[in-house]
Amino acid sequence: MQPDKKQLEILLMHYFRECYPGFPKGKMMPTESPDFIVTLKSRNNLGIELTRLNPLNAQTPDKQELSQQKLKEDIIETARQIFESNSPFRLFVKFLFSGNETIEDERKLILAVQLANIIRQSVENKKPASFFRETLDSSSLPRGIESTLIVNHPALNNSFWERSNNLGVSKNVVADIREAIQKKDKKLMLYQKQRLNYYWLLITTDRLRGVKSYNLPNKILNHNFQSRFQRVFLFDLIKSSIFELV
């Protein structure tokens, strides 16, 4: 059995492969340094390293925001326990809460039950041994929840139910992306010991958001990112959107 971190990486890579039409055909194997090696039909080898976008420039939450975050995480954990009490599925689930609405403490249990039932209905006709993904929008979710991503992969033995953007919302997303690339560029020499033909970097983010309300996707696409990797991607998990940065 793979460790939890590698199980999640396998799920995310399968998800990326499903969403990116330019992904090369070949056999993909989980490894270490880099995280995956794809053996191509040309007999060349592609190494892919994964990393999560860390909002180093995130604003510090105040006391009320911290209280809301704790309440939301309690709701998610309660929903997970209710769902898993009579379901064989072990899922990767991300909940994007509305930033404009305060959730009252008395709604905690009601929301948890509603979410557990909604997710149960979403997987009702699906098999635990299959890969599938589904995104629910606000029209099918309780008030206060903007979107929910549900992903299943047979490699996942333990579930991951999390609040989206739980690392914070950045004040400078472009700077955070540059930092993520530079950090992995410094480790590329280690990955090159595998003597592979190509190296890609995949940066994942729950939901691409910044503190400012400008058009963030355009700002990212118009920026000239540099890297020693041949290809660098930013993968918005909830939107299933892929930005080719390099």
GROMACS .gro file of C-alpha atoms in nm:
model
  246
    1MET     CA    1   0.000   0.000   0.000
    2GLN     CA    2   0.128   0.345  -0.095
    3PRO     CA    3   0.164   0.615   0.176
    4ASP     CA    4  -0.119   0.870   0.197
    5LYS     CA    5   0.084   1.142   0.022
    6LYS     CA    6   0.162   0.917  -0.275
    7GLN     CA    7  -0.198   0.794  -0.296
    8LEU     CA    8  -0.311   1.155  -0.328
    9GLU     CA    9  -0.042   1.229  -0.588
   10ILE     CA   10  -0.161   0.931  -0.795
   11LEU     CA   11  -0.517   1.065  -0.784
   12LEU     CA   12  -0.408   1.417  -0.881
   13MET     CA   13  -0.193   1.290  -1.169
   14HIS     CA   14  -0.480   1.079  -1.304
   15TYR     CA   15  -0.707   1.384  -1.276
   16PHE     CA   16  -0.453   1.601  -1.462
   17ARG     CA   17  -0.410   1.335  -1.729
   18GLU     CA   18  -0.787   1.327  -1.783
   19CYS     CA   19  -0.805   1.707  -1.816
   20TYR     CA   20  -0.497   1.773  -2.031
   21PRO     CA   21  -0.546   1.657  -2.392
   22GLY     CA   22  -0.176   1.701  -2.468
   23PHE     CA   23  -0.066   1.443  -2.211
   24PRO     CA   24   0.156   1.191  -2.394
   25LYS     CA   25   0.057   0.826  -2.419
   26GLY     CA   26   0.266   0.587  -2.216
   27LYS     CA   27   0.294   0.392  -1.894
   28MET     CA   28   0.296   0.612  -1.585
   29MET     CA   29   0.466   0.490  -1.268
   30PRO     CA   30   0.478   0.659  -0.925
   31THR     CA   31   0.837   0.716  -0.812
   32GLU     CA   32   1.035   0.959  -0.599
   33SER     CA   33   1.239   1.256  -0.724
   34PRO     CA   34   1.055   1.311  -0.954
   35ASP     CA   35   0.711   1.198  -0.838
   36PHE     CA   36   0.620   1.017  -1.162
   37ILE     CA   37   0.795   0.871  -1.464
   38VAL     CA   38   0.604   0.821  -1.789
   39THR     CA   39   0.760   0.571  -2.031
   40LEU     CA   40   0.661   0.696  -2.375
   41LYS     CA   41   0.599   0.488  -2.686
   42SER     CA   42   0.914   0.642  -2.833
   43ARG     CA   43   1.102   0.479  -2.541
   44ASN     CA   44   1.185   0.822  -2.407
   45ASN     CA   45   1.107   0.892  -2.042
   46LEU     CA   46   0.920   1.189  -1.898
   47GLY     CA   47   0.960   1.285  -1.533
   48ILE     CA   48   0.681   1.481  -1.364
   49GLU     CA   49   0.717   1.657  -1.029
   50LEU     CA   50   0.410   1.774  -0.834
   51THR     CA   51   0.385   2.060  -0.590
   52ARG     CA   52   0.102   2.254  -0.428
   53LEU     CA   53   0.085   2.630  -0.470
   54ASN     CA   54   0.168   2.777  -0.131
   55PRO     CA   55   0.022   3.126  -0.076
   56LEU     CA   56   0.333   3.275   0.085
   57ASN     CA   57   0.178   3.619   0.042
   58ALA     CA   58  -0.154   3.527   0.207
   59GLN     CA   59  -0.314   3.785   0.431
   60THR     CA   60  -0.338   3.693   0.800
   61PRO     CA   61  -0.696   3.602   0.904
   62ASP     CA   62  -0.853   3.793   1.192
   63LYS     CA   63  -1.020   3.633   1.495
   64GLN     CA   64  -1.363   3.611   1.330
   65GLU     CA   65  -1.217   3.454   1.015
   66LEU     CA   66  -1.028   3.197   1.221
   67SER     CA   67  -1.350   3.110   1.403
   68GLN     CA   68  -1.532   3.064   1.070
   69GLN     CA   69  -1.250   2.848   0.935
   70LYS     CA   70  -1.267   2.622   1.241
   71LEU     CA   71  -1.645   2.594   1.209
   72LYS     CA   72  -1.622   2.504   0.839
   73GLU     CA   73  -1.358   2.240   0.906
   74ASP     CA   74  -1.578   2.090   1.180
   75ILE     CA   75  -1.869   2.077   0.934
   76ILE     CA   76  -1.653   1.898   0.676
   77GLU     CA   77  -1.521   1.643   0.927
   78THR     CA   78  -1.872   1.570   1.056
   79ALA     CA   79  -2.002   1.531   0.699
   80ARG     CA   80  -1.717   1.289   0.622
   81GLN     CA   81  -1.794   1.076   0.927
   82ILE     CA   82  -2.165   1.063   0.842
   83PHE     CA   83  -2.093   0.972   0.479
   84GLU     CA   84  -1.834   0.704   0.557
   85SER     CA   85  -2.048   0.541   0.826
   86ASN     CA   86  -2.236   0.354   0.552
   87SER     CA   87  -2.030   0.401   0.234
   88PRO     CA   88  -1.728   0.207   0.098
   89PHE     CA   89  -1.600   0.516  -0.088
   90ARG     CA   90  -1.285   0.693   0.027
   91LEU     CA   91  -1.294   1.022  -0.161
   92PHE     CA   92  -1.093   1.335  -0.229
   93VAL     CA   93  -1.339   1.620  -0.165
   94LYS     CA   94  -1.280   1.995  -0.169
   95PHE     CA   95  -1.544   2.237  -0.038
   96LEU     CA   96  -1.532   2.598  -0.157
   97PHE     CA   97  -1.728   2.813   0.088
   98SER     CA   98  -1.867   3.151  -0.010
   99GLY     CA   99  -1.646   3.429   0.120
  100ASN     CA  100  -1.939   3.667   0.159
  101GLU     CA  101  -2.157   3.467   0.394
  102THR     CA  102  -2.114   3.389   0.763
  103ILE     CA  103  -2.218   3.041   0.872
  104GLU     CA  104  -2.396   3.028   1.206
  105ASP     CA  105  -2.291   2.768   1.463
  106GLU     CA  106  -2.646   2.633   1.491
  107ARG     CA  107  -2.635   2.531   1.121
  108LYS     CA  108  -2.330   2.310   1.175
  109LEU     CA  109  -2.501   1.971   1.207
  110ILE     CA  110  -2.770   2.049   0.948
  111LEU     CA  111  -2.506   2.149   0.692
  112ALA     CA  112  -2.296   1.840   0.765
  113VAL     CA  113  -2.594   1.609   0.711
  114GLN     CA  114  -2.694   1.792   0.392
  115LEU     CA  115  -2.342   1.766   0.250
  116ALA     CA  116  -2.309   1.398   0.337
  117ASN     CA  117  -2.641   1.324   0.163
  118ILE     CA  118  -2.550   1.529  -0.145
  119ILE     CA  119  -2.218   1.347  -0.186
  120ARG     CA  120  -2.386   1.012  -0.125
  121GLN     CA  121  -2.630   1.089  -0.408
  122SER     CA  122  -2.343   1.199  -0.635
  123VAL     CA  123  -2.164   0.862  -0.606
  124GLU     CA  124  -2.480   0.651  -0.590
  125ASN     CA  125  -2.437   0.476  -0.926
  126LYS     CA  126  -2.057   0.472  -0.931
  127LYS     CA  127  -1.807   0.199  -0.843
  128PRO     CA  128  -1.535   0.241  -0.578
  129ALA     CA  129  -1.283   0.068  -0.808
  130SER     CA  130  -1.324   0.331  -1.082
  131PHE     CA  131  -1.183   0.679  -1.136
  132PHE     CA  132  -1.439   0.955  -1.156
  133ARG     CA  133  -1.468   1.324  -1.080
  134GLU     CA  134  -1.760   1.558  -1.036
  135THR     CA  135  -1.793   1.926  -0.954
  136LEU     CA  136  -2.111   2.055  -0.791
  137ASP     CA  137  -2.202   2.422  -0.817
  138SER     CA  138  -2.399   2.642  -0.578
  139SER     CA  139  -2.734   2.549  -0.737
  140SER     CA  140  -2.707   2.196  -0.595
  141LEU     CA  141  -2.540   2.287  -0.265
  142PRO     CA  142  -2.661   2.439   0.064
  143ARG     CA  143  -2.646   2.815   0.114
  144GLY     CA  144  -2.295   2.931   0.193
  145ILE     CA  145  -2.114   2.673  -0.020
  146GLU     CA  146  -2.007   2.787  -0.364
  147SER     CA  147  -1.866   2.467  -0.514
  148THR     CA  148  -1.761   2.112  -0.426
  149LEU     CA  149  -1.512   1.888  -0.607
  150ILE     CA  150  -1.547   1.510  -0.568
  151VAL     CA  151  -1.277   1.277  -0.703
  152ASN     CA  152  -1.243   0.902  -0.660
  153HIS     CA  153  -0.946   0.681  -0.746
  154PRO     CA  154  -0.903   0.313  -0.652
  155ALA     CA  155  -0.553   0.391  -0.519
  156LEU     CA  156  -0.705   0.605  -0.243
  157ASN     CA  157  -0.736   0.401   0.078
  158ASN     CA  158  -0.784   0.700   0.305
  159SER     CA  159  -1.013   0.993   0.237
  160PHE     CA  160  -0.922   1.361   0.205
  161TRP     CA  161  -1.208   1.600   0.282
  162GLU     CA  162  -1.083   1.956   0.303
  163ARG     CA  163  -1.182   2.320   0.293
  164SER     CA  164  -1.069   2.473  -0.036
  165ASN     CA  165  -0.786   2.727  -0.015
  166ASN     CA  166  -0.717   2.616   0.343
  167LEU     CA  167  -0.362   2.754   0.315
  168GLY     CA  168  -0.498   3.105   0.264
  169VAL     CA  169  -0.576   3.345  -0.021
  170SER     CA  170  -0.275   3.522  -0.167
  171LYS     CA  171  -0.216   3.893  -0.211
  172ASN     CA  172   0.032   3.820  -0.493
  173VAL     CA  173  -0.042   3.495  -0.679
  174VAL     CA  174   0.215   3.559  -0.954
  175ALA     CA  175   0.493   3.594  -0.695
  176ASP     CA  176   0.380   3.271  -0.529
  177ILE     CA  177   0.393   3.086  -0.862
  178ARG     CA  178   0.741   3.221  -0.932
  179GLU     CA  179   0.854   3.107  -0.587
  180ALA     CA  180   0.710   2.756  -0.643
  181ILE     CA  181   0.894   2.727  -0.975
  182GLN     CA  182   1.223   2.854  -0.834
  183LYS     CA  183   1.204   2.615  -0.539
  184LYS     CA  184   1.162   2.315  -0.770
  185ASP     CA  185   1.421   2.445  -1.018
  186LYS     CA  186   1.678   2.421  -0.739
  187LYS     CA  187   1.597   2.050  -0.702
  188LEU     CA  188   1.605   1.970  -1.074
  189MET     CA  189   1.966   1.851  -1.055
  190LEU     CA  190   1.849   1.581  -0.811
  191TYR     CA  191   1.573   1.472  -1.049
  192GLN     CA  192   1.819   1.466  -1.340
  193LYS     CA  193   2.008   1.181  -1.172
  194GLN     CA  194   1.732   0.963  -1.319
  195ARG     CA  195   1.868   1.058  -1.664
  196LEU     CA  196   1.523   1.111  -1.812
  197ASN     CA  197   1.458   1.281  -2.145
  198TYR     CA  198   1.202   1.540  -2.033
  199TYR     CA  199   1.095   1.704  -1.707
  200TRP     CA  200   0.759   1.865  -1.630
  201LEU     CA  201   0.644   2.053  -1.322
  202LEU     CA  202   0.278   2.042  -1.218
  203ILE     CA  203   0.164   2.303  -0.964
  204THR     CA  204  -0.181   2.240  -0.817
  205THR     CA  205  -0.413   2.488  -0.649
  206ASP     CA  206  -0.759   2.421  -0.502
  207ARG     CA  207  -0.925   2.724  -0.660
  208LEU     CA  208  -0.727   3.003  -0.823
  209ARG     CA  209  -0.804   3.312  -0.617
  210GLY     CA  210  -0.635   3.628  -0.504
  211VAL     CA  211  -0.726   3.901  -0.259
  212LYS     CA  212  -0.764   4.153  -0.540
  213SER     CA  213  -1.053   4.117  -0.785
  214TYR     CA  214  -0.858   4.169  -1.109
  215ASN     CA  215  -0.873   3.908  -1.387
  216LEU     CA  216  -0.626   3.666  -1.233
  217PRO     CA  217  -0.616   3.407  -1.516
  218ASN     CA  218  -0.523   3.676  -1.771
  219LYS     CA  219  -0.261   3.821  -1.537
  220ILE     CA  220  -0.101   3.477  -1.503
  221LEU     CA  221  -0.116   3.395  -1.874
  222ASN     CA  222   0.035   3.733  -1.965
  223HIS     CA  223   0.327   3.687  -1.727
  224ASN     CA  224   0.654   3.548  -1.864
  225PHE     CA  225   0.748   3.268  -1.624
  226GLN     CA  226   1.093   3.110  -1.651
  227SER     CA  227   1.198   2.758  -1.552
  228ARG     CA  228   1.458   2.490  -1.612
  229PHE     CA  229   1.171   2.241  -1.655
  230GLN     CA  230   1.064   2.197  -2.018
  231ARG     CA  231   0.698   2.242  -1.925
  232VAL     CA  232   0.530   2.398  -1.621
  233PHE     CA  233   0.155   2.379  -1.556
  234LEU     CA  234  -0.080   2.535  -1.302
  235PHE     CA  235  -0.382   2.312  -1.236
  236ASP     CA  236  -0.697   2.465  -1.081
  237LEU     CA  237  -0.858   2.157  -0.927
  238ILE     CA  238  -1.213   2.283  -0.870
  239LYS     CA  239  -1.243   2.447  -1.213
  240SER     CA  240  -1.049   2.164  -1.388
  241SER     CA  241  -0.856   2.445  -1.561
  242ILE     CA  242  -0.495   2.407  -1.675
  243PHE     CA  243  -0.261   2.702  -1.735
  244GLU     CA  244   0.051   2.634  -1.939
  245LEU     CA  245   0.308   2.862  -1.777
  246VAL     CA  246   0.623   2.745  -1.958
   0.00000   0.00000   0.00000
